[in-house]
Amino acid sequence: MTGLWIGIALLTLAAIGFVFWPMLRAHKLHQAELSADRKLQNIDIFRERVSELEAECESGSLEQAEFELLKIELEKNLLNDAVETQQQETQLKIGRGSVVTVALLALILASVSFGLYGKLGRSVDLQLALNTDTSVNPQQQPSIDEAVAMLEEELKQRPENAEGWYMLGTTYIGMQRFDEGLAALRKTLALLPEDSPQYAGVMGQYAQALFFANGSKMTDDVRNQIDRTLAVEPFEITVLGLLGIDAFEQQNYQAAIDYWTKGLVNAEGEAAMSLKSGIATARDRLKALGVEVVEPNAAEAETGDTAAIRVQLSINDQLKTGLSPEQTVFIFARPVGGRMPLAALRLQVSQLPMEVVLDDSMAMSPQARLSQQSEVEVTARVSMSGQPQASAGDLYGTLSPVSVRGNEATLSLVIDRVVD
């Protein structure tokens, strides 16, 4: 078991190194720039002083021997300054605040990892396999209580630190101190601007904390928070993951597939692998029940009452000139005057012009589908930040009102305006 803890410690140190090394490097580069400026200043002063001595020597006010001695002295001072500056460049000094930050990261990362592994991992099975003693000397492990106390004290001094409140909130959640965790996340949301890239993610974490605080049950409070999060970011992975879990537990495997597939839009690495694994499991469950995986709007198509909107989406040629091909384009269908997306799709500028179909397969929630409305407004926006929230400088176009049913023709939507 000792090998496991050593491995975790080494990986933790490596993770901290990735955070700490850029800070060291940036400091070193800054010091090098200051050193170069100082060297140039010393050289200019040296040249200026030698010129003055030469002028005095030529005018006869300074003997040649004295001139040579003074020049040697100036050269010696210049050399000493160069050596001293070189020594200072090799000495990297990091401020106390940076050290405290890294120490907190180390303690919290390691402590939460150990705690979560002990709670959710299979340490007992591993212990039996290794046939070693599970007892660990408490003195050899960092104290999460001490780390939390340090962070709490830091936030008393800097209560406007949104990142600190978020770190404290997620740590509380990991310790199952849900009321305190929810309070800290509410503080984070109060400090973050609603148009910040992190806002939707913190809303998703708040929904997840509510879910855990209520015994991993999908209560009305949890669903309301999920709806508010999806209104800000229709592809927020945390809440889509929660909806998929709830649907799966209710044996609604088709809905679980739909939610987790939407979550893949923003998922990367292990998160994407987990979602794909869940989707595969849900598909297997459907096959075992003799049910095929179908699109949510297939039943409506069979009855001829399909809720779908076809849109030919393009960007004004003059506005498109200054855009990058990789910039994100969102297209939403919302209730007229509402905020909650009924259908949403994410594209890139390079894909336009393009014909898209908005239907119930793109719904963000079973309680908010395109088929539940008679008319909607359709908005497309080029996001300069890559986030769904509108911000100054974004480009957009809107169609309103648009009939949900009976639209056989393809509507034209041109992104031709700029968000003020």
Tab-separated table of C-alpha atoms in Angstrom:
chain	number	residue	atom	x	y	z
A	1	MET	CA	0.000	0.000	0.000
A	2	THR	CA	2.973	2.256	0.658
A	3	GLY	CA	3.820	2.103	-3.042
A	4	LEU	CA	0.371	3.449	-3.897
A	5	TRP	CA	0.733	6.452	-1.603
A	6	ILE	CA	4.235	7.146	-2.907
A	7	GLY	CA	2.894	7.014	-6.475
A	8	ILE	CA	0.060	9.403	-5.635
A	9	ALA	CA	2.509	11.757	-3.922
A	10	LEU	CA	4.831	11.761	-6.934
A	11	LEU	CA	1.958	12.447	-9.337
A	12	THR	CA	0.736	15.239	-7.052
A	13	LEU	CA	4.204	16.803	-7.023
A	14	ALA	CA	4.290	16.576	-10.808
A	15	ALA	CA	0.907	18.306	-11.065
A	16	ILE	CA	2.073	21.070	-8.731
A	17	GLY	CA	5.208	21.407	-10.820
A	18	PHE	CA	3.117	22.156	-13.895
A	19	VAL	CA	1.535	25.026	-11.942
A	20	PHE	CA	4.679	26.271	-10.223
A	21	TRP	CA	7.202	26.053	-13.092
A	22	PRO	CA	5.498	28.638	-15.384
A	23	MET	CA	5.486	31.050	-12.437
A	24	LEU	CA	9.220	30.490	-11.925
A	25	ARG	CA	9.900	30.888	-15.610
A	26	ALA	CA	7.881	34.092	-15.880
A	27	HIS	CA	9.728	35.530	-12.897
A	28	LYS	CA	13.070	34.579	-14.409
A	29	LEU	CA	12.214	36.191	-17.743
A	30	HIS	CA	11.160	39.359	-15.939
A	31	GLN	CA	14.429	39.419	-14.008
A	32	ALA	CA	16.384	38.886	-17.234
A	33	GLU	CA	14.651	41.860	-18.848
A	34	LEU	CA	15.465	44.065	-15.864
A	35	SER	CA	19.071	42.828	-15.921
A	36	ALA	CA	19.449	43.617	-19.616
A	37	ASP	CA	18.124	47.134	-19.061
A	38	ARG	CA	20.572	47.654	-16.198
A	39	LYS	CA	23.508	46.432	-18.302
A	40	LEU	CA	22.623	48.842	-21.100
A	41	GLN	CA	22.354	51.718	-18.635
A	42	ASN	CA	25.757	50.869	-17.121
A	43	ILE	CA	27.374	50.729	-20.559
A	44	ASP	CA	25.871	54.105	-21.518
A	45	ILE	CA	27.114	55.659	-18.276
A	46	PHE	CA	30.595	54.169	-18.865
A	47	ARG	CA	30.812	55.541	-22.389
A	48	GLU	CA	29.569	58.933	-21.307
A	49	ARG	CA	32.126	59.152	-18.487
A	50	VAL	CA	35.024	58.047	-20.759
A	51	SER	CA	34.031	60.736	-23.280
A	52	GLU	CA	34.152	63.326	-20.518
A	53	LEU	CA	37.621	62.150	-19.435
A	54	GLU	CA	38.872	62.236	-23.048
A	55	ALA	CA	37.596	65.788	-23.412
A	56	GLU	CA	39.374	66.837	-20.200
A	57	CYS	CA	42.564	65.128	-21.370
A	58	GLU	CA	42.470	66.907	-24.743
A	59	SER	CA	41.879	70.288	-23.071
A	60	GLY	CA	44.961	69.765	-20.886
A	61	SER	CA	43.080	69.794	-17.585
A	62	LEU	CA	43.819	66.085	-17.057
A	63	GLU	CA	47.195	64.339	-17.366
A	64	GLN	CA	47.463	61.235	-19.562
A	65	ALA	CA	48.525	59.058	-16.621
A	66	GLU	CA	45.539	60.170	-14.552
A	67	PHE	CA	43.296	59.561	-17.555
A	68	GLU	CA	44.518	55.959	-17.842
A	69	LEU	CA	44.030	55.308	-14.131
A	70	LEU	CA	40.499	56.736	-14.118
A	71	LYS	CA	39.596	54.772	-17.244
A	72	ILE	CA	40.848	51.537	-15.660
A	73	GLU	CA	38.743	52.300	-12.568
A	74	LEU	CA	35.635	52.837	-14.719
A	75	GLU	CA	36.238	49.560	-16.560
A	76	LYS	CA	36.658	47.744	-13.244
A	77	ASN	CA	33.340	49.155	-11.946
A	78	LEU	CA	31.571	48.135	-15.153
A	79	LEU	CA	32.926	44.597	-14.829
A	80	ASN	CA	31.907	44.373	-11.155
A	81	ASP	CA	28.364	45.511	-12.015
A	82	ALA	CA	28.157	42.876	-14.751
A	83	VAL	CA	29.252	40.101	-12.368
A	84	GLU	CA	26.824	41.257	-9.656
A	85	THR	CA	23.944	41.377	-12.137
A	86	GLN	CA	24.757	37.853	-13.352
A	87	GLN	CA	24.639	36.562	-9.783
A	88	GLN	CA	21.275	38.205	-9.213
A	89	GLU	CA	19.897	36.551	-12.361
A	90	THR	CA	20.666	33.094	-10.947
A	91	GLN	CA	18.748	33.811	-7.725
A	92	LEU	CA	15.003	33.381	-8.232
A	93	LYS	CA	12.909	34.835	-5.439
A	94	ILE	CA	9.221	34.001	-5.229
A	95	GLY	CA	6.873	36.135	-3.174
A	96	ARG	CA	5.247	34.842	0.011
A	97	GLY	CA	1.780	35.036	-1.558
A	98	SER	CA	2.805	32.723	-4.394
A	99	VAL	CA	4.315	30.204	-1.979
A	100	VAL	CA	1.131	30.200	0.131
A	101	THR	CA	-1.003	29.674	-2.979
A	102	VAL	CA	1.066	26.724	-4.165
A	103	ALA	CA	1.126	25.235	-0.655
A	104	LEU	CA	-2.660	25.443	-0.463
A	105	LEU	CA	-2.976	23.801	-3.868
A	106	ALA	CA	-0.641	21.016	-2.775
A	107	LEU	CA	-2.452	20.354	0.497
A	108	ILE	CA	-5.957	20.519	-0.938
A	109	LEU	CA	-5.155	18.510	-4.074
A	110	ALA	CA	-3.404	15.764	-2.129
A	111	SER	CA	-5.863	15.669	0.771
A	112	VAL	CA	-8.988	15.650	-1.371
A	113	SER	CA	-7.452	12.971	-3.606
A	114	PHE	CA	-6.704	10.751	-0.611
A	115	GLY	CA	-10.129	11.356	0.880
A	116	LEU	CA	-12.038	10.672	-2.333
A	117	TYR	CA	-9.978	7.565	-3.001
A	118	GLY	CA	-10.678	6.250	0.483
A	119	LYS	CA	-14.398	6.970	0.022
A	120	LEU	CA	-14.969	5.998	-3.609
A	121	GLY	CA	-11.906	3.945	-4.530
A	122	ARG	CA	-11.127	0.296	-3.880
A	123	SER	CA	-8.374	0.601	-1.347
A	124	VAL	CA	-9.569	-2.515	0.485
A	125	ASP	CA	-9.343	-4.677	-2.646
A	126	LEU	CA	-5.943	-3.271	-3.462
A	127	GLN	CA	-4.807	-3.891	0.092
A	128	LEU	CA	-5.856	-7.537	-0.060
A	129	ALA	CA	-4.090	-7.944	-3.384
A	130	LEU	CA	-0.872	-6.490	-2.010
A	131	ASN	CA	-1.301	-8.244	1.345
A	132	THR	CA	0.017	-5.252	3.237
A	133	ASP	CA	-1.092	-3.242	6.235
A	134	THR	CA	-3.649	-0.511	5.507
A	135	SER	CA	-2.659	1.561	8.509
A	136	VAL	CA	-1.106	4.869	7.590
A	137	ASN	CA	0.641	7.153	9.994
A	138	PRO	CA	-1.543	10.282	10.244
A	139	GLN	CA	1.586	12.349	10.752
A	140	GLN	CA	2.719	11.466	7.227
A	141	GLN	CA	-0.436	12.803	5.564
A	142	PRO	CA	-1.329	16.451	5.066
A	143	SER	CA	-4.203	17.731	7.177
A	144	ILE	CA	-7.125	18.866	5.056
A	145	ASP	CA	-8.554	20.718	8.061
A	146	GLU	CA	-5.389	22.814	8.278
A	147	ALA	CA	-5.530	23.517	4.528
A	148	VAL	CA	-9.170	24.565	4.769
A	149	ALA	CA	-8.401	26.777	7.771
A	150	MET	CA	-5.634	28.515	5.813
A	151	LEU	CA	-7.952	29.084	2.878
A	152	GLU	CA	-10.722	30.372	5.137
A	153	GLU	CA	-8.272	32.835	6.686
A	154	GLU	CA	-7.121	33.935	3.234
A	155	LEU	CA	-10.735	34.606	2.221
A	156	LYS	CA	-11.284	36.687	5.340
A	157	GLN	CA	-8.465	38.911	4.122
A	158	ARG	CA	-9.566	38.816	0.457
A	159	PRO	CA	-13.317	38.106	0.384
A	160	GLU	CA	-13.535	39.190	-3.283
A	161	ASN	CA	-11.418	36.205	-4.418
A	162	ALA	CA	-13.888	34.189	-6.546
A	163	GLU	CA	-11.363	31.431	-7.263
A	164	GLY	CA	-10.706	31.008	-3.558
A	165	TRP	CA	-14.415	30.656	-2.785
A	166	TYR	CA	-14.772	28.111	-5.586
A	167	MET	CA	-11.825	26.082	-4.268
A	168	LEU	CA	-13.248	26.232	-0.738
A	169	GLY	CA	-16.724	25.250	-1.943
A	170	THR	CA	-15.582	22.210	-3.906
A	171	THR	CA	-13.368	21.152	-0.976
A	172	TYR	CA	-16.325	21.378	1.410
A	173	ILE	CA	-18.363	19.243	-1.015
A	174	GLY	CA	-15.587	16.640	-1.073
A	175	MET	CA	-15.713	16.593	2.735
A	176	GLN	CA	-19.535	16.190	2.556
A	177	ARG	CA	-20.004	19.556	4.279
A	178	PHE	CA	-22.721	20.363	1.776
A	179	ASP	CA	-24.342	23.405	3.405
A	180	GLU	CA	-20.988	25.180	3.662
A	181	GLY	CA	-20.042	24.077	0.143
A	182	LEU	CA	-23.269	25.434	-1.326
A	183	ALA	CA	-22.784	28.733	0.517
A	184	ALA	CA	-19.239	29.070	-0.865
A	185	LEU	CA	-20.401	28.311	-4.418
A	186	ARG	CA	-23.188	30.895	-4.075
A	187	LYS	CA	-20.511	33.393	-3.053
A	188	THR	CA	-18.517	32.440	-6.154
A	189	LEU	CA	-21.516	33.045	-8.403
A	190	ALA	CA	-22.154	36.405	-6.726
A	191	LEU	CA	-18.576	37.503	-7.466
A	192	LEU	CA	-18.313	36.179	-11.032
A	193	PRO	CA	-19.755	38.272	-13.886
A	194	GLU	CA	-22.566	36.390	-15.603
A	195	ASP	CA	-20.816	36.734	-18.954
A	196	SER	CA	-17.558	35.219	-17.685
A	197	PRO	CA	-16.495	31.885	-19.275
A	198	GLN	CA	-16.462	30.187	-15.852
A	199	TYR	CA	-19.971	31.217	-14.795
A	200	ALA	CA	-21.907	28.349	-16.392
A	201	GLY	CA	-19.411	25.799	-15.057
A	202	VAL	CA	-19.841	27.057	-11.488
A	203	MET	CA	-23.632	26.935	-11.941
A	204	GLY	CA	-23.252	23.318	-13.003
A	205	GLN	CA	-21.117	22.560	-9.939
A	206	TYR	CA	-23.777	24.188	-7.760
A	207	ALA	CA	-26.451	21.941	-9.315
A	208	GLN	CA	-24.271	18.895	-8.676
A	209	ALA	CA	-23.702	19.965	-5.057
A	210	LEU	CA	-27.471	20.275	-4.585
A	211	PHE	CA	-27.843	16.797	-6.081
A	212	PHE	CA	-25.366	15.306	-3.581
A	213	ALA	CA	-26.779	17.303	-0.665
A	214	ASN	CA	-30.210	15.791	-1.365
A	215	GLY	CA	-28.936	12.237	-1.211
A	216	SER	CA	-28.212	11.991	-4.972
A	217	LYS	CA	-31.889	12.635	-5.738
A	218	MET	CA	-33.260	14.763	-8.558
A	219	THR	CA	-35.393	17.174	-6.528
A	220	ASP	CA	-37.264	20.219	-7.820
A	221	ASP	CA	-34.472	22.489	-6.554
A	222	VAL	CA	-31.902	20.478	-8.483
A	223	ARG	CA	-33.987	20.536	-11.669
A	224	ASN	CA	-34.552	24.294	-11.384
A	225	GLN	CA	-30.812	24.864	-11.030
A	226	ILE	CA	-30.184	22.593	-14.012
A	227	ASP	CA	-32.655	24.581	-16.117
A	228	ARG	CA	-31.010	27.871	-15.115
A	229	THR	CA	-27.604	26.455	-16.031
A	230	LEU	CA	-28.755	25.202	-19.433
A	231	ALA	CA	-30.263	28.617	-20.139
A	232	VAL	CA	-26.726	30.013	-19.863
A	233	GLU	CA	-24.820	27.110	-21.465
A	234	PRO	CA	-26.919	24.506	-23.312
A	235	PHE	CA	-23.953	22.104	-23.455
A	236	GLU	CA	-22.805	22.362	-19.807
A	237	ILE	CA	-21.320	18.938	-19.198
A	238	THR	CA	-21.969	18.626	-15.438
A	239	VAL	CA	-25.738	19.124	-15.551
A	240	LEU	CA	-26.116	17.060	-18.730
A	241	GLY	CA	-24.239	14.311	-16.919
A	242	LEU	CA	-26.645	14.578	-13.971
A	243	LEU	CA	-29.678	14.429	-16.244
A	244	GLY	CA	-28.238	11.376	-17.957
A	245	ILE	CA	-27.595	9.645	-14.628
A	246	ASP	CA	-31.139	10.344	-13.462
A	247	ALA	CA	-32.614	9.095	-16.746
A	248	PHE	CA	-30.466	5.951	-16.615
A	249	GLU	CA	-31.561	5.179	-13.040
A	250	GLN	CA	-35.177	5.587	-14.175
A	251	GLN	CA	-34.369	3.050	-16.950
A	252	ASN	CA	-35.026	5.752	-19.546
A	253	TYR	CA	-31.956	4.722	-21.505
A	254	GLN	CA	-32.835	6.667	-24.658
A	255	ALA	CA	-32.972	9.939	-22.713
A	256	ALA	CA	-29.670	9.076	-21.004
A	257	ILE	CA	-28.059	8.606	-24.423
A	258	ASP	CA	-29.432	11.951	-25.606
A	259	TYR	CA	-28.134	13.859	-22.566
A	260	TRP	CA	-24.697	12.263	-22.571
A	261	THR	CA	-24.330	12.771	-26.315
A	262	LYS	CA	-24.939	16.497	-25.837
A	263	GLY	CA	-22.416	16.493	-23.010
A	264	LEU	CA	-19.760	15.229	-25.432
A	265	VAL	CA	-19.792	18.636	-27.157
A	266	ASN	CA	-17.708	20.140	-24.327
A	267	ALA	CA	-16.146	16.954	-22.947
A	268	GLU	CA	-12.472	16.084	-23.269
A	269	GLY	CA	-10.117	13.394	-22.007
A	270	GLU	CA	-11.435	11.161	-19.240
A	271	ALA	CA	-14.758	13.012	-19.093
A	272	ALA	CA	-15.416	12.190	-22.745
A	273	MET	CA	-14.389	8.577	-22.191
A	274	SER	CA	-16.788	8.280	-19.240
A	275	LEU	CA	-19.689	9.692	-21.246
A	276	LYS	CA	-18.979	7.388	-24.169
A	277	SER	CA	-18.842	4.431	-21.807
A	278	GLY	CA	-22.208	5.435	-20.326
A	279	ILE	CA	-23.721	5.813	-23.795
A	280	ALA	CA	-22.466	2.345	-24.774
A	281	THR	CA	-23.954	0.835	-21.604
A	282	ALA	CA	-27.305	2.527	-22.225
A	283	ARG	CA	-27.321	1.211	-25.805
A	284	ASP	CA	-26.642	-2.305	-24.528
A	285	ARG	CA	-29.547	-1.991	-22.077
A	286	LEU	CA	-31.874	-0.949	-24.913
A	287	LYS	CA	-30.713	-3.852	-27.078
A	288	ALA	CA	-31.272	-6.263	-24.178
A	289	LEU	CA	-34.839	-4.967	-23.961
A	290	GLY	CA	-35.267	-5.423	-27.715
A	291	VAL	CA	-35.551	-1.653	-28.273
A	292	GLU	CA	-33.696	0.201	-31.031
A	293	VAL	CA	-31.992	3.529	-30.419
A	294	VAL	CA	-34.152	6.132	-32.184
A	295	GLU	CA	-34.187	9.891	-32.473
A	296	PRO	CA	-36.625	11.571	-30.015
A	297	ASN	CA	-38.654	13.079	-32.852
A	298	ALA	CA	-39.082	9.818	-34.800
A	299	ALA	CA	-42.499	9.085	-33.281
A	300	GLU	CA	-43.740	12.519	-34.336
A	301	ALA	CA	-42.495	11.902	-37.889
A	302	GLU	CA	-44.607	8.736	-38.103
A	303	THR	CA	-47.756	10.705	-37.236
A	304	GLY	CA	-46.932	13.533	-39.602
A	305	ASP	CA	-46.809	16.030	-36.737
A	306	THR	CA	-43.064	16.716	-36.750
A	307	ALA	CA	-41.751	19.726	-34.866
A	308	ALA	CA	-38.763	20.907	-36.881
A	309	ILE	CA	-37.331	24.114	-38.294
A	310	ARG	CA	-35.048	24.119	-41.357
A	311	VAL	CA	-32.670	27.051	-41.533
A	312	GLN	CA	-30.134	28.046	-44.161
A	313	LEU	CA	-27.539	29.749	-41.971
A	314	SER	CA	-24.936	32.156	-43.356
A	315	ILE	CA	-22.799	35.153	-42.367
A	316	ASN	CA	-22.760	38.558	-44.010
A	317	ASP	CA	-19.785	38.602	-46.416
A	318	GLN	CA	-18.339	41.853	-45.042
A	319	LEU	CA	-18.521	40.640	-41.437
A	320	LYS	CA	-17.164	37.197	-42.293
A	321	THR	CA	-13.954	38.683	-43.696
A	322	GLY	CA	-12.481	39.389	-40.268
A	323	LEU	CA	-13.424	36.044	-38.703
A	324	SER	CA	-11.292	32.989	-38.034
A	325	PRO	CA	-12.573	29.682	-39.517
A	326	GLU	CA	-12.362	28.061	-36.051
A	327	GLN	CA	-14.571	30.597	-34.280
A	328	THR	CA	-17.678	29.149	-32.646
A	329	VAL	CA	-21.206	29.650	-33.967
A	330	PHE	CA	-24.276	28.875	-31.841
A	331	ILE	CA	-27.814	28.564	-33.183
A	332	PHE	CA	-30.710	28.413	-30.694
A	333	ALA	CA	-34.475	28.089	-30.796
A	334	ARG	CA	-36.132	29.690	-27.750
A	335	PRO	CA	-39.681	30.592	-26.710
A	336	VAL	CA	-40.481	34.083	-27.952
A	337	GLY	CA	-39.167	36.405	-25.235
A	338	GLY	CA	-37.768	33.467	-23.208
A	339	ARG	CA	-34.216	32.406	-22.300
A	340	MET	CA	-34.285	28.608	-21.980
A	341	PRO	CA	-33.118	27.014	-25.269
A	342	LEU	CA	-35.512	24.448	-26.701
A	343	ALA	CA	-32.994	23.297	-29.297
A	344	ALA	CA	-29.353	24.226	-29.774
A	345	LEU	CA	-26.505	23.421	-32.119
A	346	ARG	CA	-22.820	24.348	-32.085
A	347	LEU	CA	-20.918	24.951	-35.338
A	348	GLN	CA	-17.812	26.708	-36.649
A	349	VAL	CA	-17.484	29.625	-39.051
A	350	SER	CA	-15.763	27.325	-41.570
A	351	GLN	CA	-18.966	25.241	-41.861
A	352	LEU	CA	-21.101	28.165	-43.046
A	353	PRO	CA	-23.149	28.592	-45.145
A	354	MET	CA	-24.982	25.470	-44.035
A	355	GLU	CA	-28.507	24.108	-43.756
A	356	VAL	CA	-29.413	22.983	-40.237
A	357	VAL	CA	-32.522	21.340	-38.808
A	358	LEU	CA	-33.641	22.222	-35.283
A	359	ASP	CA	-35.844	19.581	-33.647
A	360	ASP	CA	-36.496	17.721	-30.382
A	361	SER	CA	-33.315	15.675	-30.754
A	362	MET	CA	-31.485	18.876	-29.726
A	363	ALA	CA	-33.628	19.520	-26.620
A	364	MET	CA	-31.816	20.529	-23.447
A	365	SER	CA	-34.426	19.056	-21.099
A	366	PRO	CA	-37.531	16.823	-21.377
A	367	GLN	CA	-39.488	19.713	-19.845
A	368	ALA	CA	-38.356	22.143	-22.565
A	369	ARG	CA	-38.784	20.786	-26.090
A	370	LEU	CA	-39.417	22.482	-29.400
A	371	SER	CA	-42.587	20.428	-29.901
A	372	GLN	CA	-44.144	22.017	-26.795
A	373	GLN	CA	-44.274	25.452	-28.473
A	374	SER	CA	-46.261	26.773	-31.402
A	375	GLU	CA	-43.893	29.653	-32.179
A	376	VAL	CA	-40.273	30.357	-31.282
A	377	GLU	CA	-37.469	32.749	-32.074
A	378	VAL	CA	-34.334	31.458	-33.750
A	379	THR	CA	-31.031	33.203	-33.052
A	380	ALA	CA	-27.568	32.468	-34.429
A	381	ARG	CA	-24.460	34.060	-32.971
A	382	VAL	CA	-20.749	34.043	-33.701
A	383	SER	CA	-19.147	34.002	-30.255
A	384	MET	CA	-15.812	35.813	-30.034
A	385	SER	CA	-15.152	34.206	-26.631
A	386	GLY	CA	-16.330	30.731	-27.615
A	387	GLN	CA	-19.021	30.881	-24.908
A	388	PRO	CA	-22.819	30.822	-25.419
A	389	GLN	CA	-23.327	34.019	-23.396
A	390	ALA	CA	-23.569	37.097	-25.600
A	391	SER	CA	-20.805	39.658	-25.203
A	392	ALA	CA	-19.842	42.898	-26.913
A	393	GLY	CA	-18.386	42.296	-30.364
A	394	ASP	CA	-20.298	39.077	-31.059
A	395	LEU	CA	-22.133	38.818	-34.376
A	396	TYR	CA	-25.737	37.656	-34.535
A	397	GLY	CA	-28.930	37.295	-36.542
A	398	THR	CA	-32.509	36.557	-35.416
A	399	LEU	CA	-35.783	35.273	-36.869
A	400	SER	CA	-38.969	35.810	-34.826
A	401	PRO	CA	-41.621	34.549	-34.643
A	402	VAL	CA	-41.095	31.221	-36.386
A	403	SER	CA	-43.799	28.545	-36.564
A	404	VAL	CA	-42.667	25.225	-35.103
A	405	ARG	CA	-44.890	22.979	-37.250
A	406	GLY	CA	-45.824	23.054	-40.891
A	407	ASN	CA	-42.530	24.630	-42.000
A	408	GLU	CA	-41.732	22.764	-45.185
A	409	ALA	CA	-39.714	25.624	-46.658
A	410	THR	CA	-36.153	26.354	-45.560
A	411	LEU	CA	-35.825	29.699	-43.760
A	412	SER	CA	-32.881	32.008	-44.430
A	413	LEU	CA	-31.020	33.348	-41.404
A	414	VAL	CA	-28.120	35.733	-41.978
A	415	ILE	CA	-25.752	36.765	-39.206
A	416	ASP	CA	-25.441	40.444	-40.027
A	417	ARG	CA	-25.473	42.442	-36.778
A	418	VAL	CA	-22.982	43.202	-34.012
A	419	VAL	CA	-23.698	42.976	-30.280
A	420	ASP	CA	-23.152	46.407	-28.694
